[in-house]
CSV table of C-alpha atoms (C1' of nucleotides) in Angstrom, one decimal:
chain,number,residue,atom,x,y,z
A,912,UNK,CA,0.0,0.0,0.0
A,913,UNK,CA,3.0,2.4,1.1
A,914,UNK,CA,5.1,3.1,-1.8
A,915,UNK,CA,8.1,4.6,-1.6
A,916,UNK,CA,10.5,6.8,-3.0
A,917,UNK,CA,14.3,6.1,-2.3
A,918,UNK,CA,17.0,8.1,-2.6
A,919,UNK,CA,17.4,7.1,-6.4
A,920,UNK,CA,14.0,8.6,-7.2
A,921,UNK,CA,14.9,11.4,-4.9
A,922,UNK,CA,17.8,12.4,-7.1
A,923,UNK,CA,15.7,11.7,-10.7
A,924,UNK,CA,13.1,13.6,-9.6
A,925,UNK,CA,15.8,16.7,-8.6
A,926,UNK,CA,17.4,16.3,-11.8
A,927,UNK,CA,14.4,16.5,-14.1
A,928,UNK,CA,12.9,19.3,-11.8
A,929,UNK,CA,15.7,21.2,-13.2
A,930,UNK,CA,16.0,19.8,-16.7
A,931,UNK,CA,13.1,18.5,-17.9
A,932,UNK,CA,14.6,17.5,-21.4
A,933,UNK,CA,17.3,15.4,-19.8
A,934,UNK,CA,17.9,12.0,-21.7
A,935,UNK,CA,17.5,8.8,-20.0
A,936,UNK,CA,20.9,8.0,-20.8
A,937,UNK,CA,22.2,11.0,-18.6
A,938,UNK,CA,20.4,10.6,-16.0
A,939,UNK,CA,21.3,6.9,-15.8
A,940,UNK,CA,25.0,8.0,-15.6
A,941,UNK,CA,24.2,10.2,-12.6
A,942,UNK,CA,22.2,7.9,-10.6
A,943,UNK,CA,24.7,4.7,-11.3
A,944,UNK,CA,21.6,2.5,-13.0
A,945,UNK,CA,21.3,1.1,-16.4
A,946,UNK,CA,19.3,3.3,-19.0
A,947,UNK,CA,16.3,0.5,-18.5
A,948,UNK,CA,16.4,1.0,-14.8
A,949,UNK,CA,15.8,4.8,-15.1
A,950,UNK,CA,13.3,4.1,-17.6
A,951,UNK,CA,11.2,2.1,-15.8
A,952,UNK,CA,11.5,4.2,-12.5
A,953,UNK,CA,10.4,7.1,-14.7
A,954,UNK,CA,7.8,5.4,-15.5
A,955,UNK,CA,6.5,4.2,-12.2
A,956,UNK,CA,7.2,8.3,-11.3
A,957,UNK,CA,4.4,9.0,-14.3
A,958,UNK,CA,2.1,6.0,-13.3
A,959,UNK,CA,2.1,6.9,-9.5
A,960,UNK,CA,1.5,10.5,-10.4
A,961,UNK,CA,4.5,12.2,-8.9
A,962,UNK,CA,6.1,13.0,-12.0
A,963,UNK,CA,2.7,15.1,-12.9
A,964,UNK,CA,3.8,17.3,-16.0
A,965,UNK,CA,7.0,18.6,-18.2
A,966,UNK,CA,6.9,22.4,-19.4
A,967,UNK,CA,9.2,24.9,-21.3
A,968,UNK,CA,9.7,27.6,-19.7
A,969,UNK,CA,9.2,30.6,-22.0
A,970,UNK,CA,11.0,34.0,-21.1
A,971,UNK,CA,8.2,36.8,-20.7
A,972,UNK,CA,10.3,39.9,-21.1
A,973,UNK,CA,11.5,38.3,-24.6
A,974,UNK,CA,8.2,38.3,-25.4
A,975,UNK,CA,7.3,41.8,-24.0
A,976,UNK,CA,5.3,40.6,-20.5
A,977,UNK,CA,6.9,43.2,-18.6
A,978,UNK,CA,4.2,43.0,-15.9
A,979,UNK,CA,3.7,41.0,-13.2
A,980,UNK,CA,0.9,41.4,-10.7
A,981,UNK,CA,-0.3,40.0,-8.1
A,982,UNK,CA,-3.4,40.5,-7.1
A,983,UNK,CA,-6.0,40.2,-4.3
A,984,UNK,CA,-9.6,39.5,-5.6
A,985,UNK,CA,-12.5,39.8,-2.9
A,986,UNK,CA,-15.9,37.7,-4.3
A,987,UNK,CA,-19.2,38.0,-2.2
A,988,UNK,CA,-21.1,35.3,-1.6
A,989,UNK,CA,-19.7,31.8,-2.1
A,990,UNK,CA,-22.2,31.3,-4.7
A,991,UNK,CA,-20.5,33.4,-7.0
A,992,UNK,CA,-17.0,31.7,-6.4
A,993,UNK,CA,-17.5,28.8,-8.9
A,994,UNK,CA,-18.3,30.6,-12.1
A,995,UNK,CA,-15.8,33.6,-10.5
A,996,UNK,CA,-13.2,30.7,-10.7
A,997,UNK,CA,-14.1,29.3,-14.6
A,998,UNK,CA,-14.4,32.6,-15.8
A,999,UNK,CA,-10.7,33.9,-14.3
A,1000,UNK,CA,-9.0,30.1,-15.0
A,1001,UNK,CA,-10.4,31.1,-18.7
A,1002,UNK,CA,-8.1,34.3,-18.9
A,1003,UNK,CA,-4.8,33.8,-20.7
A,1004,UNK,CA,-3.4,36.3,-18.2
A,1005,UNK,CA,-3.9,34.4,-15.2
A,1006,UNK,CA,-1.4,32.3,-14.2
A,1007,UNK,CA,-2.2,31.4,-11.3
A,1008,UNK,CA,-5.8,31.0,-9.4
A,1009,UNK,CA,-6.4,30.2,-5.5
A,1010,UNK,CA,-8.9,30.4,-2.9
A,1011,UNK,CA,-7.3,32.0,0.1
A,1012,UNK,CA,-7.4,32.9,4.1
A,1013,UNK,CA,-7.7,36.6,5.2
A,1014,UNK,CA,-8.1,39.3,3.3
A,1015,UNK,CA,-10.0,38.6,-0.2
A,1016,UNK,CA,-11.4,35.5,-1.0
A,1017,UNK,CA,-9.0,34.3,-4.0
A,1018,UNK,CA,-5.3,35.5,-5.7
A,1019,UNK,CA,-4.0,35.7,-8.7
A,1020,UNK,CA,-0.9,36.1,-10.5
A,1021,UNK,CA,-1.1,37.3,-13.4
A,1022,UNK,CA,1.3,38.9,-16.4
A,1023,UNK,CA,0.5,41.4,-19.0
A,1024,UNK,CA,2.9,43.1,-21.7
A,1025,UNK,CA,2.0,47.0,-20.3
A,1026,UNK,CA,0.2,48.9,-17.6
A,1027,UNK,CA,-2.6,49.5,-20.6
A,1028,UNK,CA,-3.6,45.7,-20.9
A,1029,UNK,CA,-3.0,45.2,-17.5
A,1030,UNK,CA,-5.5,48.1,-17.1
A,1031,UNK,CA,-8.5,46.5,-19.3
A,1032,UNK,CA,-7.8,43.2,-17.6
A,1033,UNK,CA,-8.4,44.7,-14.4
A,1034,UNK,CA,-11.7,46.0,-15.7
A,1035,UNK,CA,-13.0,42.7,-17.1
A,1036,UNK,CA,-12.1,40.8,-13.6
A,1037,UNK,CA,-13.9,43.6,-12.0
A,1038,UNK,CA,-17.2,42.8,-14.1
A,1039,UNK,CA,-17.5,39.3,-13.3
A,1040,UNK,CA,-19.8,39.3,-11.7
A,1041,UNK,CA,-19.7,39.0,-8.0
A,1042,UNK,CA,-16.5,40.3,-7.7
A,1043,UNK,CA,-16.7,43.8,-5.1
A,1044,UNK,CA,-12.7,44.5,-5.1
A,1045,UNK,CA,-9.5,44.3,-6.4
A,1046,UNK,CA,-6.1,45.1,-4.8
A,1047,UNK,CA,-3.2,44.9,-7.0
A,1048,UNK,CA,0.4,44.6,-6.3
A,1049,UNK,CA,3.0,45.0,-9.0
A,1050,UNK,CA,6.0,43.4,-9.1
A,1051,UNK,CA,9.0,45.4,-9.1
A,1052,UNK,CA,11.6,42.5,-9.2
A,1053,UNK,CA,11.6,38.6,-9.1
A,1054,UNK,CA,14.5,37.0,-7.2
A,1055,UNK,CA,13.2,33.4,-7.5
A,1056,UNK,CA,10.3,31.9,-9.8
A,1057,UNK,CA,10.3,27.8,-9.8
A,1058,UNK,CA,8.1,25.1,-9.2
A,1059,UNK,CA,10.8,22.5,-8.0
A,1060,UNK,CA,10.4,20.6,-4.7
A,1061,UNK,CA,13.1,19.7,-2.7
A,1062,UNK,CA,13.3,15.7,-3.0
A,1063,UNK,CA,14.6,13.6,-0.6
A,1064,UNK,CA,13.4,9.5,0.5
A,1065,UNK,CA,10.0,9.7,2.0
A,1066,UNK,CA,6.7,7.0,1.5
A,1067,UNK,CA,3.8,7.8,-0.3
A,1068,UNK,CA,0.4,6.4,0.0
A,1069,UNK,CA,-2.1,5.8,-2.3
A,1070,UNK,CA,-4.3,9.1,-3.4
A,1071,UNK,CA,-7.2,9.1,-5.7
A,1072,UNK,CA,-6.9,10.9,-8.5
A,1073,UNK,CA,-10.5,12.7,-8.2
A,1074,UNK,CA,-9.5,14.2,-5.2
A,1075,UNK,CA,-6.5,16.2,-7.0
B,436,UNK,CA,17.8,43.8,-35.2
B,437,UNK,CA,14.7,42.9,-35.0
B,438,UNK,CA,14.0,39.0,-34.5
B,439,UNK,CA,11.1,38.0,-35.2
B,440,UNK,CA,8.6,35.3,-33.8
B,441,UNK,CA,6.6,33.9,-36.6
B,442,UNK,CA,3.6,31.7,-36.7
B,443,UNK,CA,5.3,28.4,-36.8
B,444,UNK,CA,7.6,29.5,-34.0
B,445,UNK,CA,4.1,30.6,-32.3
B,446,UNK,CA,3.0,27.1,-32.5
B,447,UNK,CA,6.6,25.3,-31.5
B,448,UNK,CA,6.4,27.3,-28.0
B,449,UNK,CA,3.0,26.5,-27.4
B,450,UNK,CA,3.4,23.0,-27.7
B,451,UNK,CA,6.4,22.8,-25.7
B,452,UNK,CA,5.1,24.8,-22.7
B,453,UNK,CA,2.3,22.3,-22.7
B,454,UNK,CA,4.3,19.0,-23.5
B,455,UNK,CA,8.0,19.9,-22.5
B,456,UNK,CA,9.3,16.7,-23.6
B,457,UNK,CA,7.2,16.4,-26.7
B,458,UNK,CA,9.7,14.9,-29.3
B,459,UNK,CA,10.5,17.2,-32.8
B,460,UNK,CA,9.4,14.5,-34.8
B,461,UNK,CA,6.3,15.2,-33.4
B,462,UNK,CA,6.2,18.9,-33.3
B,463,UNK,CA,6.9,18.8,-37.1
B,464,UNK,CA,4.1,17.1,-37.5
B,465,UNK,CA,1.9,19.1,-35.8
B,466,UNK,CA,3.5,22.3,-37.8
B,467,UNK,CA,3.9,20.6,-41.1
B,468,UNK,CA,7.7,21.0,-40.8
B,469,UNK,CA,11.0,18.8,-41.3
B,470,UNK,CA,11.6,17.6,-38.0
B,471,UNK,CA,15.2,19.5,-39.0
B,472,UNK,CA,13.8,22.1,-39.5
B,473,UNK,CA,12.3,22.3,-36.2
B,474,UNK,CA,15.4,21.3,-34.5
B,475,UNK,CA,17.0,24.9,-36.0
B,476,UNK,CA,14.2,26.5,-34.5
B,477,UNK,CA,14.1,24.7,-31.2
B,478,UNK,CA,18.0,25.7,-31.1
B,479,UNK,CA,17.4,28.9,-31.9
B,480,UNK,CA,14.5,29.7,-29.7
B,481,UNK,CA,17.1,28.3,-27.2
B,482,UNK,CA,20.0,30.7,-28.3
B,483,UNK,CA,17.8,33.8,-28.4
B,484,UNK,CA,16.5,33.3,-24.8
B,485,UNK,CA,13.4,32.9,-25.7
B,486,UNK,CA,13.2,28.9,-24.7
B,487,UNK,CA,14.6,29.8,-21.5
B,488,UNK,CA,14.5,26.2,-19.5
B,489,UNK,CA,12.4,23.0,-19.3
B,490,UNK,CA,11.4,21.8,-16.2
B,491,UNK,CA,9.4,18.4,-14.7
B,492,UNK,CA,6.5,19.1,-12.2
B,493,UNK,CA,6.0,17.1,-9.3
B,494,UNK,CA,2.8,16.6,-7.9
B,495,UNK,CA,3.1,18.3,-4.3
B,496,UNK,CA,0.4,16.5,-2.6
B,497,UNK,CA,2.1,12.9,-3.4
B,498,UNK,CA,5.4,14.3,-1.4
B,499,UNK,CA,3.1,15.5,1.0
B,500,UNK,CA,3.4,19.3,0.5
B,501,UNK,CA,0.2,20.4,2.1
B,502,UNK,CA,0.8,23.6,2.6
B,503,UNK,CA,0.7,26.2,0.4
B,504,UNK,CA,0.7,29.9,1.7
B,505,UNK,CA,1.5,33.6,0.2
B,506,UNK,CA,3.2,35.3,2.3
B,507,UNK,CA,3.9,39.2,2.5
B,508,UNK,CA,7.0,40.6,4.2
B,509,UNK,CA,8.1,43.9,5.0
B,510,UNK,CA,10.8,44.5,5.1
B,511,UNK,CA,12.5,48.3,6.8
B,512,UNK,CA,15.0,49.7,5.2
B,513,UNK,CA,15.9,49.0,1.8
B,514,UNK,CA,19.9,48.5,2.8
B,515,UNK,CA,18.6,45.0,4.3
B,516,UNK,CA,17.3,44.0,0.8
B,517,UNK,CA,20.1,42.5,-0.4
B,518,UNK,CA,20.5,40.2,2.8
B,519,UNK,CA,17.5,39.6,3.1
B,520,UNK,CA,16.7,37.9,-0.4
B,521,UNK,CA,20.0,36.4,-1.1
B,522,UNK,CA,18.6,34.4,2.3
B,523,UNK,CA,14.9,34.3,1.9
B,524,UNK,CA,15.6,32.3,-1.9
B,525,UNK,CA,18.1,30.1,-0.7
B,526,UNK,CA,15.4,28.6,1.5
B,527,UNK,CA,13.8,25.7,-0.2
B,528,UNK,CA,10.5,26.4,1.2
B,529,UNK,CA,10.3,29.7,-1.1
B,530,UNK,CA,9.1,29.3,-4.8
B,531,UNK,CA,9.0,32.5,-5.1
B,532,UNK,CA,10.5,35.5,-4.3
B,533,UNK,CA,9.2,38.9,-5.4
B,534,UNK,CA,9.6,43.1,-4.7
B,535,UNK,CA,6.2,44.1,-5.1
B,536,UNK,CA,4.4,47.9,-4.4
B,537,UNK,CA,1.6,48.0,-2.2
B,538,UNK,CA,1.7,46.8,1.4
B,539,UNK,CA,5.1,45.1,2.7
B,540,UNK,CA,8.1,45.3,0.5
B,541,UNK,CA,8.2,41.2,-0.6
B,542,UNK,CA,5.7,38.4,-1.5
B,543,UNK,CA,6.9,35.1,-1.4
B,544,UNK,CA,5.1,31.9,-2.5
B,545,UNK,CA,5.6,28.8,-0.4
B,546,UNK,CA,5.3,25.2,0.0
B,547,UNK,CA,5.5,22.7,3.6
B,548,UNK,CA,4.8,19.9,4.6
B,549,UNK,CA,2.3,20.9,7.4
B,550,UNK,CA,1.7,23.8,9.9
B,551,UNK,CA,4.4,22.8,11.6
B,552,UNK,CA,7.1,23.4,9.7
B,553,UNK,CA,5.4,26.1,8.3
B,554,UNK,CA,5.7,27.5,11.7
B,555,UNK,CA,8.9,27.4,12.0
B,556,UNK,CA,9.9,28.3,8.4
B,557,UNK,CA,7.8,31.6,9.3
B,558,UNK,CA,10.2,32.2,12.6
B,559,UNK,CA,13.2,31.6,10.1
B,560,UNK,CA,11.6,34.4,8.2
B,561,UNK,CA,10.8,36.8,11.2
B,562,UNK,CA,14.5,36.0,12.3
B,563,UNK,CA,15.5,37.5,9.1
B,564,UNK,CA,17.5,41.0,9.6
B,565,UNK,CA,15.1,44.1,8.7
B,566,UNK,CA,11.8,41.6,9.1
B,567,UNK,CA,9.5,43.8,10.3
B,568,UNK,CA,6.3,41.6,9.8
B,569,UNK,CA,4.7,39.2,7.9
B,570,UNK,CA,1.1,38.4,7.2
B,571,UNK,CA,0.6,35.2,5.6
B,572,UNK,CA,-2.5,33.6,3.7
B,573,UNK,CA,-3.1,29.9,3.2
B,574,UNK,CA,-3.9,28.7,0.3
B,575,UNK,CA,-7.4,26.7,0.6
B,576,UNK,CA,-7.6,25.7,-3.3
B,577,UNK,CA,-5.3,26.3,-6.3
B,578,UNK,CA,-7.8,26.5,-9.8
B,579,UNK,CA,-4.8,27.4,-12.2
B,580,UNK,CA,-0.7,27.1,-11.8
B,581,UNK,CA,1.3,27.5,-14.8
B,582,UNK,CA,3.9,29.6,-16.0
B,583,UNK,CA,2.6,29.4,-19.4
B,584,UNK,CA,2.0,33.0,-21.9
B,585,UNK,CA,0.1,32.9,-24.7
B,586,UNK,CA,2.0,33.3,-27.9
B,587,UNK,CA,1.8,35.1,-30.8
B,588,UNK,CA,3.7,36.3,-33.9
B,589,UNK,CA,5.8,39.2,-32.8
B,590,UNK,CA,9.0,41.2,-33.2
B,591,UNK,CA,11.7,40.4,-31.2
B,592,UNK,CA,14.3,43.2,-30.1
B,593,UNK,CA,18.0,42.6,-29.2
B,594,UNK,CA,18.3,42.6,-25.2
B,595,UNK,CA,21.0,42.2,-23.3
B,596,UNK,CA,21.4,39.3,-20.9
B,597,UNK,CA,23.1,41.4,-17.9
B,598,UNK,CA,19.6,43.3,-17.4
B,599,UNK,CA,17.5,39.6,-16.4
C,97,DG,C1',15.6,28.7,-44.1
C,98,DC,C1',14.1,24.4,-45.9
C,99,DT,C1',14.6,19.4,-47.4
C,100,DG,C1',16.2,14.7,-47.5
C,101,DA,C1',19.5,11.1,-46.5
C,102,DA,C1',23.1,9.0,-43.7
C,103,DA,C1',25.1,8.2,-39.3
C,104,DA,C1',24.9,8.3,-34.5
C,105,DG,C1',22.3,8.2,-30.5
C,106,DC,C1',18.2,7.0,-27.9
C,107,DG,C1',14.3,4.5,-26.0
C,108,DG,C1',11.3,0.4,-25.6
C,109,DC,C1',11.2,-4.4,-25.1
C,110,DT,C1',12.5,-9.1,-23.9
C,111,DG,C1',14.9,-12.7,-21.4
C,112,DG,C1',17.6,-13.8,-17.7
C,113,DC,C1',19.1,-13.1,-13.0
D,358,DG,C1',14.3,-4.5,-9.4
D,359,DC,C1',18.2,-4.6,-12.3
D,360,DC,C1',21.0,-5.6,-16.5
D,361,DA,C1',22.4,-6.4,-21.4
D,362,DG,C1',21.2,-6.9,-26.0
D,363,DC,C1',18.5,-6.1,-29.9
D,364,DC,C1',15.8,-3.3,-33.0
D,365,DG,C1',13.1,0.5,-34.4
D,366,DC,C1',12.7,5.3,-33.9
D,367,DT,C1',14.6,9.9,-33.1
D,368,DT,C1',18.0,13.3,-33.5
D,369,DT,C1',22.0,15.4,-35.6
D,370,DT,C1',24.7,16.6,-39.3
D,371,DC,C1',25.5,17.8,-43.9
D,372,DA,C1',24.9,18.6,-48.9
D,373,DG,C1',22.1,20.9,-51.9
D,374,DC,C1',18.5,24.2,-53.2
DNA sequence: GCTGAAAAGCGGCTGGC
DNA sequence: GCCAGCCGCTTTTCAGC
């Protein structure tokens, strides 16, 4: 029932958390296993639902995003939150989406290319419906940005997907 | 000068940010290319900046990342920046690190394990030199987490590294 | 900047331990 | 769970357009 993830797994899943293109081969080398061990671990990882996803990572100022925000969204009413929720997941600005304690009811992080879109995007979150405020934070600098976990031997237990 | 992004190249990033390990024979099919002729522009991309990284995602809940909070700092006195986040993103805890505007001088996005250590990884914080206080929000439900931008055919401008 | 072909490298599979 | 070997597929390289 208790799977587990051993110190090998540890250091695959660290190494494809930073390079997510690496080659079976390569990461074989590191770990000390044959390419067929790696393979098949990676694709337990996949199975078991730990390795979840693999993403490039585009550069937004190359591509003239050169805002980030984040901001505090307060909804009334609960009732409004789900179609607040499919409405703001739909926006191509929106990057991230949660429900949150203390001030506000959700957060977002979002990126735009200027102050103008950011602007009209502000206006279209304040007309869902629903919504009563908005409190926005620019971001002046980011020092870190990553999704990467820190890995180390541990058991896992089964989880059902529909839960996720 | 001006590099441009062209349809095509459109496509190839928008696959990749959704399949990071998506193999060019297959993006070539998808955009009707050579799969060498996607290689030049997968290398390219690369070169430019534009593909910055490519990364695995690891499902937090299976490593039993509970937690996740945003967390606002403020920080006094802006000669304690520096220390502060060379420290604050060399904890593993912090995703990410930003200087925002608004209230407190930082937001950082975090993962633990449980309160706990969440606990203590906000007295690490508070220890911090210049910390003056923190007010942190829990994350109940995340809807949306990428770092995915939508893309477009665009001109690209020349822009040097040292300023990232 | 693209194609197509050849060579090299990689990944999936099988059998054995 | 791991390894080695085989074989098909993928990637790289290069000549030519």
């Amino acid at each position: 029932m208790a799977n587990r993830i051993d110190e090998i797994d540890a250091t695959i899943l660290e190494l494809l958390q930073e390079r997510g293109r690496m080659k079976r081969s390569a990461v074989a080398e590191v770990v000390g296993l044959s390419v067929s061990a790696v393979s098949e671990r990676m694709r337990k990882l996949e199975d078991r639902g730990v390795l979840e996803s693999y993403h490039a990572v585009v550069d937004p100022k190359r591509l003239h995003f050169d805002i980030t925000a984040i901001i505090r969204v307060s909804v009334d009413g609960s009732e409004h939150y789900p179609a607040f929720v499919e409405q703001a997941s739909s926006m191509d600005e929106v990057l991230e989406l949660h429900s949150i304690t203390g001030d506000g009811s959700h957060v977002m992080k979002v990126r735009t290319k200027n102050t103008t879109t950011l602007e009209r995007f502000l206006s279209r979150v304040q007309g869902i419906s629903g919504v009563s405020s908005t409190s926005t934070s620019i971001v002046l600098s980011t020092f870190k940005e990553t999704r990467a976990l820190p890995t180390e031997p541990m058991d896992l237990f089964e989880y059902d997907e529909d839960d996720a």
